């Protein structure tokens, strides 16, 4: 599904390469942990996939398409196929759980009648169906992250990206959220989680791509049961 071919990325401020001749493949439906120390390029790799920052060299193929050729007009449609979860839970405080998730559906042009069935199913899958009328300030950190996850899945993305999604959570909440990423990947969605928190994925089935600061190459780490 995704191919990084001889990717190079440099930021003008430093001139130093974040990635140099980085090549890696991610198969459809894989659960990937993207690991490495701070500054190794985990977040940059996700930003490259989202086309939030341009490549310096090489190319990235997603479903066979060279994403550097996606123009400004097509970019919203490309991004609509990607769900994104961040470390910070950016929810609208004046809207309840259901309404926060529905926002993603409304932006994509979905009808309210269809939304009810889709959102109810998502909230149930993530174990927060009983919280549909609650507001963000009434939720724990883990519950807020589940709402963000439901919102990221609201439009049936084929790819889910998460950037340090457990960074602000307790160990027990972190393990629960990582378990949900594995559950989602079992639904056939490709999941890439950038994290320093490998412990929370212990016992889960994932493949690790480890990035090294200043070298910018990937390597397969871990087996099909990397957390064991």
PDB file of N, CA and C in Angstrom, residues 100-134:
ATOM      1  N   UNK A 100     -18.965  15.711  18.403  1.00  0.00           N
ATOM      2  CA  UNK A 100     -17.564  15.827  18.012  1.00  0.00           C
ATOM      3  C   UNK A 100     -17.222  14.851  16.895  1.00  0.00           C
ATOM      4  N   UNK A 101     -17.736  13.629  17.001  1.00  0.00           N
ATOM      5  CA  UNK A 101     -17.472  12.644  15.957  1.00  0.00           C
ATOM      6  C   UNK A 101     -18.241  12.993  14.683  1.00  0.00           C
ATOM      7  N   UNK A 102     -19.454  13.478  14.855  1.00  0.00           N
ATOM      8  CA  UNK A 102     -20.280  13.812  13.692  1.00  0.00           C
ATOM      9  C   UNK A 102     -19.671  14.933  12.851  1.00  0.00           C
ATOM     10  N   UNK A 103     -18.919  15.824  13.478  1.00  0.00           N
ATOM     11  CA  UNK A 103     -18.299  16.925  12.729  1.00  0.00           C
ATOM     12  C   UNK A 103     -17.491  16.408  11.540  1.00  0.00           C
ATOM     13  N   UNK A 104     -16.738  15.337  11.756  1.00  0.00           N
ATOM     14  CA  UNK A 104     -15.917  14.774  10.675  1.00  0.00           C
ATOM     15  C   UNK A 104     -16.788  14.259   9.539  1.00  0.00           C
ATOM     16  N   UNK A 105     -17.936  13.692   9.886  1.00  0.00           N
ATOM     17  CA  UNK A 105     -18.857  13.182   8.873  1.00  0.00           C
ATOM     18  C   UNK A 105     -19.521  14.324   8.102  1.00  0.00           C
ATOM     19  N   UNK A 106     -19.904  15.377   8.810  1.00  0.00           N
ATOM     20  CA  UNK A 106     -20.580  16.494   8.159  1.00  0.00           C
ATOM     21  C   UNK A 106     -19.647  17.218   7.190  1.00  0.00           C
ATOM     22  N   UNK A 107     -18.392  17.364   7.580  1.00  0.00           N
ATOM     23  CA  UNK A 107     -17.415  18.010   6.703  1.00  0.00           C
ATOM     24  C   UNK A 107     -17.269  17.236   5.394  1.00  0.00           C
ATOM     25  N   UNK A 108     -17.393  15.909   5.484  1.00  0.00           N
ATOM     26  CA  UNK A 108     -17.273  15.054   4.300  1.00  0.00           C
ATOM     27  C   UNK A 108     -18.571  14.968   3.503  1.00  0.00           C
ATOM     28  N   UNK A 109     -19.624  15.626   3.991  1.00  0.00           N
ATOM     29  CA  UNK A 109     -20.875  15.681   3.251  1.00  0.00           C
ATOM     30  C   UNK A 109     -21.857  14.563   3.546  1.00  0.00           C
ATOM     31  N   UNK A 110     -21.644  13.800   4.623  1.00  0.00           N
ATOM     32  CA  UNK A 110     -22.554  12.708   4.967  1.00  0.00           C
ATOM     33  C   UNK A 110     -23.852  13.251   5.559  1.00  0.00           C
ATOM     34  N   UNK A 111     -24.941  12.514   5.362  1.00  0.00           N
ATOM     35  CA  UNK A 111     -26.243  12.926   5.886  1.00  0.00           C
ATOM     36  C   UNK A 111     -26.413  12.537   7.348  1.00  0.00           C
ATOM     37  N   UNK A 112     -27.215  13.288   8.066  1.00  0.00           N
ATOM     38  CA  UNK A 112     -27.388  13.071   9.504  1.00  0.00           C
ATOM     39  C   UNK A 112     -28.029  11.714   9.814  1.00  0.00           C
ATOM     40  N   UNK A 113     -28.944  11.246   8.971  1.00  0.00           N
ATOM     41  CA  UNK A 113     -29.596   9.967   9.223  1.00  0.00           C
ATOM     42  C   UNK A 113     -28.585   8.826   9.180  1.00  0.00           C
ATOM     43  N   UNK A 114     -27.738   8.835   8.165  1.00  0.00           N
ATOM     44  CA  UNK A 114     -26.693   7.812   8.047  1.00  0.00           C
ATOM     45  C   UNK A 114     -25.688   7.939   9.193  1.00  0.00           C
ATOM     46  N   UNK A 115     -25.416   9.164   9.613  1.00  0.00           N
ATOM     47  CA  UNK A 115     -24.441   9.404  10.675  1.00  0.00           C
ATOM     48  C   UNK A 115     -24.797   8.659  11.958  1.00  0.00           C
ATOM     49  N   UNK A 116     -26.074   8.642  12.302  1.00  0.00           N
ATOM     50  CA  UNK A 116     -26.485   8.025  13.565  1.00  0.00           C
ATOM     51  C   UNK A 116     -26.043   6.569  13.659  1.00  0.00           C
ATOM     52  N   UNK A 117     -26.232   5.824  12.578  1.00  0.00           N
ATOM     53  CA  UNK A 117     -25.880   4.415  12.578  1.00  0.00           C
ATOM     54  C   UNK A 117     -24.360   4.221  12.606  1.00  0.00           C
ATOM     55  N   UNK A 118     -23.656   4.996  11.798  1.00  0.00           N
ATOM     56  CA  UNK A 118     -22.200   4.872  11.707  1.00  0.00           C
ATOM     57  C   UNK A 118     -21.543   5.240  13.038  1.00  0.00           C
ATOM     58  N   UNK A 119     -21.952   6.355  13.621  1.00  0.00           N
ATOM     59  CA  UNK A 119     -21.321   6.836  14.846  1.00  0.00           C
ATOM     60  C   UNK A 119     -21.634   5.919  16.023  1.00  0.00           C
ATOM     61  N   UNK A 120     -22.873   5.450  16.108  1.00  0.00           N
ATOM     62  CA  UNK A 120     -23.232   4.524  17.183  1.00  0.00           C
ATOM     63  C   UNK A 120     -22.386   3.258  17.114  1.00  0.00           C
ATOM     64  N   UNK A 121     -22.159   2.770  15.903  1.00  0.00           N
ATOM     65  CA  UNK A 121     -21.341   1.566  15.718  1.00  0.00           C
ATOM     66  C   UNK A 121     -19.893   1.803  16.129  1.00  0.00           C
ATOM     67  N   UNK A 122     -19.359   2.967  15.769  1.00  0.00           N
ATOM     68  CA  UNK A 122     -17.972   3.305  16.116  1.00  0.00           C
ATOM     69  C   UNK A 122     -17.797   3.438  17.624  1.00  0.00           C
ATOM     70  N   UNK A 123     -18.696   4.152  18.261  1.00  0.00           N
ATOM     71  CA  UNK A 123     -18.580   4.365  19.703  1.00  0.00           C
ATOM     72  C   UNK A 123     -18.695   3.039  20.455  1.00  0.00           C
ATOM     73  N   UNK A 124     -19.543   2.155  19.980  1.00  0.00           N
ATOM     74  CA  UNK A 124     -19.686   0.833  20.596  1.00  0.00           C
ATOM     75  C   UNK A 124     -18.401   0.027  20.420  1.00  0.00           C
ATOM     76  N   UNK A 125     -17.818   0.059  19.221  1.00  0.00           N
ATOM     77  CA  UNK A 125     -16.577  -0.666  18.945  1.00  0.00           C
ATOM     78  C   UNK A 125     -15.462  -0.238  19.891  1.00  0.00           C
ATOM     79  N   UNK A 126     -15.410   1.061  20.196  1.00  0.00           N
ATOM     80  CA  UNK A 126     -14.344   1.603  21.025  1.00  0.00           C
ATOM     81  C   UNK A 126     -14.703   1.633  22.512  1.00  0.00           C
ATOM     82  N   UNK A 127     -15.868   1.112  22.865  1.00  0.00           N
ATOM     83  CA  UNK A 127     -16.249   0.993  24.267  1.00  0.00           C
ATOM     84  C   UNK A 127     -16.715   2.265  24.925  1.00  0.00           C
ATOM     85  N   UNK A 128     -17.194   3.235  24.128  1.00  0.00           N
ATOM     86  CA  UNK A 128     -17.633   4.507  24.707  1.00  0.00           C
ATOM     87  C   UNK A 128     -19.052   4.873  24.261  1.00  0.00           C
ATOM     88  N   UNK A 129     -19.832   3.871  23.877  1.00  0.00           N
ATOM     89  CA  UNK A 129     -21.195   4.142  23.451  1.00  0.00           C
ATOM     90  C   UNK A 129     -22.030   4.814  24.522  1.00  0.00           C
ATOM     91  N   UNK A 130     -21.757   4.478  25.774  1.00  0.00           N
ATOM     92  CA  UNK A 130     -22.522   5.056  26.891  1.00  0.00           C
ATOM     93  C   UNK A 130     -22.164   6.518  27.158  1.00  0.00           C
ATOM     94  N   UNK A 131     -21.121   7.015  26.505  1.00  0.00           N
ATOM     95  CA  UNK A 131     -20.664   8.387  26.740  1.00  0.00           C
ATOM     96  C   UNK A 131     -21.103   9.353  25.636  1.00  0.00           C
ATOM     97  N   UNK A 132     -22.020   8.941  24.782  1.00  0.00           N
ATOM     98  CA  UNK A 132     -22.318   9.734  23.584  1.00  0.00           C
ATOM     99  C   UNK A 132     -22.850  11.136  23.896  1.00  0.00           C
ATOM    100  N   UNK A 133     -23.452  11.325  25.067  1.00  0.00           N
ATOM    101  CA  UNK A 133     -23.981  12.646  25.429  1.00  0.00           C
ATOM    102  C   UNK A 133     -23.052  13.415  26.377  1.00  0.00           C
ATOM    103  N   UNK A 134     -21.914  12.836  26.697  1.00  0.00           N
ATOM    104  CA  UNK A 134     -20.957  13.497  27.597  1.00  0.00           C
ATOM    105  C   UNK A 134     -20.137  14.538  26.841  1.00  0.00           C
TER     106      UNK A 134
END
